[in-house]
Every structure is written in structure tokens, then in C-alpha cells.
Amino acid sequence: MVATAAAASLLAVTVLSGCASSNGGGPKNQAGTEGESGEAKPKDVTLSFLSWYNADSMKDVIAEFNKKYPNIKIDLQFAPPVKDYNEKLKVLTVAGETPDLFYLSAENKFDLMKNGYAMDISDQPVFKNLNKANVEMYKYNGKQFGFAPDAWAGGILYNKKQFEQAGVKPPQTWNEFVDVMKKIKAAGMTPFIERGTFLWTLANGIFINDVIAKNPAFDQEVIDGKKKYEDGWTAPFQMWNRDIIQSGLISKDLLGVGSEQFINDFAAEKVAMLVGNADHLGKIVKANPNLQVGIFPLVGTEPGTKVLYGAVNVGIAVGAKTKHKEEALAFLNFIGTQVGITPYQKMTGQMVGIPGVKYEVSPVMEQFNRMYSNNEIGLYLPQNYFGELSASILDEMIKASQDVLAGGAKPEDVPKRMDKKRKDLSNK
């Protein structure tokens, strides 16, 4: 399916005029040796880049960039998201070795923006043609610190063949979802896999549909002291524990599952479902091109979807103390051009927030793209709404949900610990 990002969203609250300059906002005339034409030849520069995406995924993006800027080499380092990436970046920043280029995410943005690790890039041309929500995602105190060209929406990716074998169809409610899980297990298949740091995703589906869809201001009310996480998250985690864990539909083995096993087990048809998005789908299809995959939204207690699990994607940032500012900014602005965004979007598979840009969406994701493009739904990722304490509260939710699966905590302990974490940190 070919779409235009002009259609792509909820994000399009306000569209600024203009676009990134044709040269990608890059270096205009740097010191270097003189060429045959008498013009200064750009000096060779190497940019360090801690990437959210591995070298194989980024190769086409970098290749296109090097066609325009052959003098700028990208030294790409990779750490798998989310936890490993943020820990690696934290080590580098604390050691005074902040990369020239890196990614901001919902989990790390406040730390990096507040503490001076990311450069103020508010004046860059790439922001003149970017949807408002993409702009606002990595803004702090009125300044811009990251460029996020795309947004993602996720749900339950499922193996169509295994669904057929189990005699089930995509569910529309939580009770139907639990029934699907039970029938898949009864048919001798493993119903579901999740990474050990994302055990909260199914409870999040209930929370999105039963709480956020009815009260979008819930998280701000928590921040303002009018509500507690306990008010919204208790029932979702209790249902997750009762219907999924206690029913034996998932096991403690999930505690040790990482990103690689998560993708590989689904691609190898060892499991029937996982919570994923277009990025995960791309990796699955690459590993098993013949696999028939479908997707349905995370479910709540009632049918109907008003909000999808998703968010503006990670944003490219420039190290505040980089010695290669112009070259780093050239890379950032290049991604905002048609030539740059084409391989970038092909890599992520996500919805682009640059109006007028043409891109393709996987047929599997067409339903979500259409819902999003028609402003039929919103997007919600918890850590985007936890405020400046996002990283700490998310970490507590991860640890507490792991403790529930391990048998060392009750489901209602998860939001209680989140509330305690916010209270303790707010009082410091």
C-alpha cells in the first residue's frame, strides 16, 4: 500500500510550511584540501553513532547518505532496545563519551535533554515540515533536542495458520482473547511469547481500552496528585495475573526472553502470538518470508478500539559536545529529505510524519495505518505519559510485573510500587 504522511495522523495537528533544504542542511564549505576546480574539498570526518537499529538494518540509509556526503563516515555501534540501549548510552554519557549521534526514546529523553547531553537543534530546517506531535515528542523547555520522522502503532501479531489449526479468530475483547489463548494451547501449540522486560503489555491493553480511552487525562491527573496509578492499573494487572498467569497460559520462562528469541521463536512458528509493530514484523518476515501473519489491536473488556498501543518513534539527537556539529546535523537533516526518509521508513516500516512524503506500508499493517490516517484512533505508550520520572516508574513497572510472574508479588503490588516510586522521587 502506498500512503502519504499527509494522511498519516492524529499527528497532523499543525503542519509547518517548508521542507528540509535540498542539501539536507549539511556542511556548506569546510576546510580541507583544494580540488581541481579550486574549491575546498570537504575534510574526511567520522561520526560515532549509537544506533537503535543494527548495522544491517541501517546499511541502506547510510549508503544513501554517503552518496551525498562521501567524506562523512558513520561509525555505527548498536545496542538492542530498550533496556540495553539506554544502559549503554548512560555509560557513555557518564564517562564523557557521548556519541556524535544517538537516539532519544520515551524512556531516556528527560535525562538526556535536562542534563545537557543532547544539543539544541531547534533551528534546523528539518523541523519546518514535520507534524506537530513528532516535533513535540522531543521538546523540553521550548527547545528541540531530537528529530523523530515516524510513529508506530502496535498490536498482537499472530500466525494465521496456527489460528486456523486451533479454530480461532482474532478476538475483540479480553475474555475472547483469553479463550483464544486456551484453545491454541489445547491444540498443542504455545499461544504467546513476550520479552522479559515487556511483560506489562497485555495489562497495558486493558488499561488503554478501559481507562485511557475513557479518560485521556489520567496520567496528568496522577502527576498532579489527583489520582494514583493504583486507580487505573490495579484491575488490568489483576486480570493479567488471574486469566493468563494463573491459568498457565504463560510461564516463568518468559522472564529470560530477549529481543532475539522473541523474534526468532515467532518466525520459526514456535509460538502463535506476540505484541509487536511494523519493525518486529519486518524482522519476522525477513527470517521467514513465507509466514502468514495478521494483526489485531490490544483488547480491553469491551469491543471497539479508540486508542492503539503506539507512539511517535525514537528521535535522532546530536551530542551536545560533538566536535563535528555540521556533519552530524547534515545526517539529521538528510533523513528528513525524500532521499533519506525512503530507506529509513523502509527500515522501520512505520508511519511517516513528514507531509507529502510517499512511502509504503506492509499489507499486514494497512488496517492500523488506515485507522490512524483517518483520525479514528489515538496512540498510547505508558512511558510517554509518566512525565520526567518516566524511566524510574517504567523500571518499577517492569520489575514489579516480573515479580508477579515469578511468584514473588501480587498483581496489585505493581501499581502500588509505581505510586511509591513516584512519591519517593517527588519528595527528593
PDB file of N, CA and C in Angstrom, residues 50-99:
ATOM      1  N   LEU A  50      25.550   5.773  18.158  1.00  0.00           N
ATOM      2  CA  LEU A  50      24.969   4.660  18.910  1.00  0.00           C
ATOM      3  C   LEU A  50      23.544   4.491  18.406  1.00  0.00           C
ATOM      4  N   SER A  51      23.322   3.424  17.660  1.00  0.00           N
ATOM      5  CA  SER A  51      22.055   3.256  16.939  1.00  0.00           C
ATOM      6  C   SER A  51      21.090   2.326  17.642  1.00  0.00           C
ATOM      7  N   TRP A  52      19.822   2.656  17.498  1.00  0.00           N
ATOM      8  CA  TRP A  52      18.704   1.829  17.967  1.00  0.00           C
ATOM      9  C   TRP A  52      18.521   0.637  17.040  1.00  0.00           C
ATOM     10  N   TYR A  53      19.039   0.778  15.800  1.00  0.00           N
ATOM     11  CA  TYR A  53      18.903  -0.234  14.750  1.00  0.00           C
ATOM     12  C   TYR A  53      20.296  -0.769  14.394  1.00  0.00           C
ATOM     13  N   ASN A  54      20.365  -2.065  14.101  1.00  0.00           N
ATOM     14  CA  ASN A  54      21.689  -2.657  13.850  1.00  0.00           C
ATOM     15  C   ASN A  54      22.239  -2.264  12.486  1.00  0.00           C
ATOM     16  N   ALA A  55      23.494  -2.634  12.248  1.00  0.00           N
ATOM     17  CA  ALA A  55      24.191  -2.221  11.038  1.00  0.00           C
ATOM     18  C   ALA A  55      23.515  -2.730   9.774  1.00  0.00           C
ATOM     19  N   ASP A  56      22.997  -3.937   9.807  1.00  0.00           N
ATOM     20  CA  ASP A  56      22.335  -4.488   8.636  1.00  0.00           C
ATOM     21  C   ASP A  56      21.067  -3.692   8.312  1.00  0.00           C
ATOM     22  N   SER A  57      20.334  -3.297   9.331  1.00  0.00           N
ATOM     23  CA  SER A  57      19.118  -2.506   9.123  1.00  0.00           C
ATOM     24  C   SER A  57      19.441  -1.117   8.588  1.00  0.00           C
ATOM     25  N   MET A  58      20.529  -0.524   9.074  1.00  0.00           N
ATOM     26  CA  MET A  58      20.868   0.853   8.724  1.00  0.00           C
ATOM     27  C   MET A  58      21.689   0.987   7.449  1.00  0.00           C
ATOM     28  N   LYS A  59      22.113  -0.119   6.866  1.00  0.00           N
ATOM     29  CA  LYS A  59      23.075  -0.039   5.769  1.00  0.00           C
ATOM     30  C   LYS A  59      22.585   0.771   4.573  1.00  0.00           C
ATOM     31  N   ASP A  60      21.322   0.634   4.195  1.00  0.00           N
ATOM     32  CA  ASP A  60      20.808   1.365   3.042  1.00  0.00           C
ATOM     33  C   ASP A  60      20.687   2.862   3.343  1.00  0.00           C
ATOM     34  N   VAL A  61      20.336   3.201   4.572  1.00  0.00           N
ATOM     35  CA  VAL A  61      20.257   4.603   4.973  1.00  0.00           C
ATOM     36  C   VAL A  61      21.640   5.246   4.879  1.00  0.00           C
ATOM     37  N   ILE A  62      22.626   4.556   5.429  1.00  0.00           N
ATOM     38  CA  ILE A  62      23.994   5.084   5.429  1.00  0.00           C
ATOM     39  C   ILE A  62      24.553   5.148   4.016  1.00  0.00           C
ATOM     40  N   ALA A  63      24.232   4.149   3.205  1.00  0.00           N
ATOM     41  CA  ALA A  63      24.719   4.135   1.813  1.00  0.00           C
ATOM     42  C   ALA A  63      24.204   5.345   1.043  1.00  0.00           C
ATOM     43  N   GLU A  64      22.919   5.678   1.217  1.00  0.00           N
ATOM     44  CA  GLU A  64      22.352   6.846   0.539  1.00  0.00           C
ATOM     45  C   GLU A  64      22.980   8.134   1.057  1.00  0.00           C
ATOM     46  N   PHE A  65      23.211   8.183   2.358  1.00  0.00           N
ATOM     47  CA  PHE A  65      23.854   9.362   2.942  1.00  0.00           C
ATOM     48  C   PHE A  65      25.259   9.545   2.378  1.00  0.00           C
ATOM     49  N   ASN A  66      25.999   8.446   2.251  1.00  0.00           N
ATOM     50  CA  ASN A  66      27.372   8.528   1.757  1.00  0.00           C
ATOM     51  C   ASN A  66      27.461   8.898   0.279  1.00  0.00           C
ATOM     52  N   LYS A  67      26.377   8.665  -0.462  1.00  0.00           N
ATOM     53  CA  LYS A  67      26.364   9.121  -1.852  1.00  0.00           C
ATOM     54  C   LYS A  67      26.411  10.644  -1.902  1.00  0.00           C
ATOM     55  N   LYS A  68      25.758  11.271  -0.959  1.00  0.00           N
ATOM     56  CA  LYS A  68      25.719  12.738  -0.908  1.00  0.00           C
ATOM     57  C   LYS A  68      26.897  13.302  -0.134  1.00  0.00           C
ATOM     58  N   TYR A  69      27.316  12.577   0.880  1.00  0.00           N
ATOM     59  CA  TYR A  69      28.426  13.030   1.716  1.00  0.00           C
ATOM     60  C   TYR A  69      29.480  11.927   1.826  1.00  0.00           C
ATOM     61  N   PRO A  70      30.244  11.708   0.762  1.00  0.00           N
ATOM     62  CA  PRO A  70      31.240  10.623   0.782  1.00  0.00           C
ATOM     63  C   PRO A  70      32.368  10.845   1.775  1.00  0.00           C
ATOM     64  N   ASN A  71      32.514  12.080   2.238  1.00  0.00           N
ATOM     65  CA  ASN A  71      33.596  12.402   3.191  1.00  0.00           C
ATOM     66  C   ASN A  71      33.216  12.123   4.635  1.00  0.00           C
ATOM     67  N   ILE A  72      31.921  11.805   4.882  1.00  0.00           N
ATOM     68  CA  ILE A  72      31.466  11.590   6.261  1.00  0.00           C
ATOM     69  C   ILE A  72      31.223  10.101   6.495  1.00  0.00           C
ATOM     70  N   LYS A  73      32.057   9.495   7.296  1.00  0.00           N
ATOM     71  CA  LYS A  73      31.916   8.076   7.621  1.00  0.00           C
ATOM     72  C   LYS A  73      31.095   7.930   8.897  1.00  0.00           C
ATOM     73  N   ILE A  74      30.213   6.962   8.924  1.00  0.00           N
ATOM     74  CA  ILE A  74      29.405   6.677  10.108  1.00  0.00           C
ATOM     75  C   ILE A  74      29.971   5.448  10.813  1.00  0.00           C
ATOM     76  N   ASP A  75      30.485   5.657  12.012  1.00  0.00           N
ATOM     77  CA  ASP A  75      30.962   4.551  12.849  1.00  0.00           C
ATOM     78  C   ASP A  75      29.796   4.098  13.713  1.00  0.00           C
ATOM     79  N   LEU A  76      29.048   3.123  13.218  1.00  0.00           N
ATOM     80  CA  LEU A  76      27.807   2.708  13.868  1.00  0.00           C
ATOM     81  C   LEU A  76      28.054   1.651  14.926  1.00  0.00           C
ATOM     82  N   GLN A  77      27.584   1.956  16.128  1.00  0.00           N
ATOM     83  CA  GLN A  77      27.563   0.987  17.221  1.00  0.00           C
ATOM     84  C   GLN A  77      26.099   0.649  17.487  1.00  0.00           C
ATOM     85  N   PHE A  78      25.850  -0.559  17.919  1.00  0.00           N
ATOM     86  CA  PHE A  78      24.468  -0.980  18.146  1.00  0.00           C
ATOM     87  C   PHE A  78      24.310  -1.590  19.527  1.00  0.00           C
ATOM     88  N   ALA A  79      23.215  -1.219  20.181  1.00  0.00           N
ATOM     89  CA  ALA A  79      22.791  -1.878  21.420  1.00  0.00           C
ATOM     90  C   ALA A  79      21.289  -2.115  21.277  1.00  0.00           C
ATOM     91  N   PRO A  80      20.816  -3.318  21.547  1.00  0.00           N
ATOM     92  CA  PRO A  80      19.383  -3.613  21.344  1.00  0.00           C
ATOM     93  C   PRO A  80      18.496  -2.825  22.294  1.00  0.00           C
ATOM     94  N   PRO A  81      17.395  -2.282  21.790  1.00  0.00           N
ATOM     95  CA  PRO A  81      16.471  -1.538  22.640  1.00  0.00           C
ATOM     96  C   PRO A  81      15.607  -2.489  23.452  1.00  0.00           C
ATOM     97  N   VAL A  82      15.080  -2.055  24.560  1.00  0.00           N
ATOM     98  CA  VAL A  82      15.166  -0.694  25.042  1.00  0.00           C
ATOM     99  C   VAL A  82      16.207  -0.633  26.178  1.00  0.00           C
ATOM    100  N   LYS A  83      16.144  -1.565  27.085  1.00  0.00           N
ATOM    101  CA  LYS A  83      16.954  -1.537  28.308  1.00  0.00           C
ATOM    102  C   LYS A  83      18.449  -1.521  27.994  1.00  0.00           C
ATOM    103  N   ASP A  84      18.910  -2.419  27.134  1.00  0.00           N
ATOM    104  CA  ASP A  84      20.341  -2.491  26.827  1.00  0.00           C
ATOM    105  C   ASP A  84      20.831  -1.210  26.167  1.00  0.00           C
ATOM    106  N   TYR A  85      19.993  -0.650  25.296  1.00  0.00           N
ATOM    107  CA  TYR A  85      20.392   0.583  24.609  1.00  0.00           C
ATOM    108  C   TYR A  85      20.567   1.714  25.626  1.00  0.00           C
ATOM    109  N   ASN A  86      19.581   1.911  26.472  1.00  0.00           N
ATOM    110  CA  ASN A  86      19.630   3.013  27.425  1.00  0.00           C
ATOM    111  C   ASN A  86      20.757   2.852  28.435  1.00  0.00           C
ATOM    112  N   GLU A  87      21.044   1.612  28.822  1.00  0.00           N
ATOM    113  CA  GLU A  87      22.159   1.370  29.740  1.00  0.00           C
ATOM    114  C   GLU A  87      23.492   1.682  29.073  1.00  0.00           C
ATOM    115  N   LYS A  88      23.645   1.278  27.808  1.00  0.00           N
ATOM    116  CA  LYS A  88      24.876   1.563  27.064  1.00  0.00           C
ATOM    117  C   LYS A  88      25.069   3.063  26.897  1.00  0.00           C
ATOM    118  N   LEU A  89      24.012   3.768  26.525  1.00  0.00           N
ATOM    119  CA  LEU A  89      24.106   5.212  26.333  1.00  0.00           C
ATOM    120  C   LEU A  89      24.406   5.914  27.649  1.00  0.00           C
ATOM    121  N   LYS A  90      23.834   5.428  28.738  1.00  0.00           N
ATOM    122  CA  LYS A  90      24.091   6.008  30.058  1.00  0.00           C
ATOM    123  C   LYS A  90      25.562   5.885  30.424  1.00  0.00           C
ATOM    124  N   VAL A  91      26.126   4.729  30.158  1.00  0.00           N
ATOM    125  CA  VAL A  91      27.547   4.507  30.443  1.00  0.00           C
ATOM    126  C   VAL A  91      28.413   5.486  29.655  1.00  0.00           C
ATOM    127  N   LEU A  92      28.090   5.661  28.386  1.00  0.00           N
ATOM    128  CA  LEU A  92      28.876   6.551  27.525  1.00  0.00           C
ATOM    129  C   LEU A  92      28.757   8.006  27.965  1.00  0.00           C
ATOM    130  N   THR A  93      27.549   8.447  28.284  1.00  0.00           N
ATOM    131  CA  THR A  93      27.375   9.851  28.671  1.00  0.00           C
ATOM    132  C   THR A  93      28.055  10.152  29.999  1.00  0.00           C
ATOM    133  N   VAL A  94      27.927   9.259  30.970  1.00  0.00           N
ATOM    134  CA  VAL A  94      28.545   9.470  32.279  1.00  0.00           C
ATOM    135  C   VAL A  94      30.066   9.476  32.163  1.00  0.00           C
ATOM    136  N   ALA A  95      30.584   8.684  31.220  1.00  0.00           N
ATOM    137  CA  ALA A  95      32.035   8.607  31.022  1.00  0.00           C
ATOM    138  C   ALA A  95      32.571   9.759  30.177  1.00  0.00           C
ATOM    139  N   GLY A  96      31.684  10.653  29.751  1.00  0.00           N
ATOM    140  CA  GLY A  96      32.119  11.762  28.919  1.00  0.00           C
ATOM    141  C   GLY A  96      32.386  11.364  27.480  1.00  0.00           C
ATOM    142  N   GLU A  97      31.776  10.265  27.053  1.00  0.00           N
ATOM    143  CA  GLU A  97      31.993   9.764  25.699  1.00  0.00           C
ATOM    144  C   GLU A  97      30.683   9.732  24.911  1.00  0.00           C
ATOM    145  N   THR A  98      29.859  10.763  25.087  1.00  0.00           N
ATOM    146  CA  THR A  98      28.583  10.839  24.379  1.00  0.00           C
ATOM    147  C   THR A  98      28.819  10.770  22.869  1.00  0.00           C
ATOM    148  N   PRO A  99      28.140   9.887  22.155  1.00  0.00           N
ATOM    149  CA  PRO A  99      28.342   9.774  20.702  1.00  0.00           C
ATOM    150  C   PRO A  99      27.937  11.059  19.976  1.00  0.00           C
TER     151      PRO A  99
END
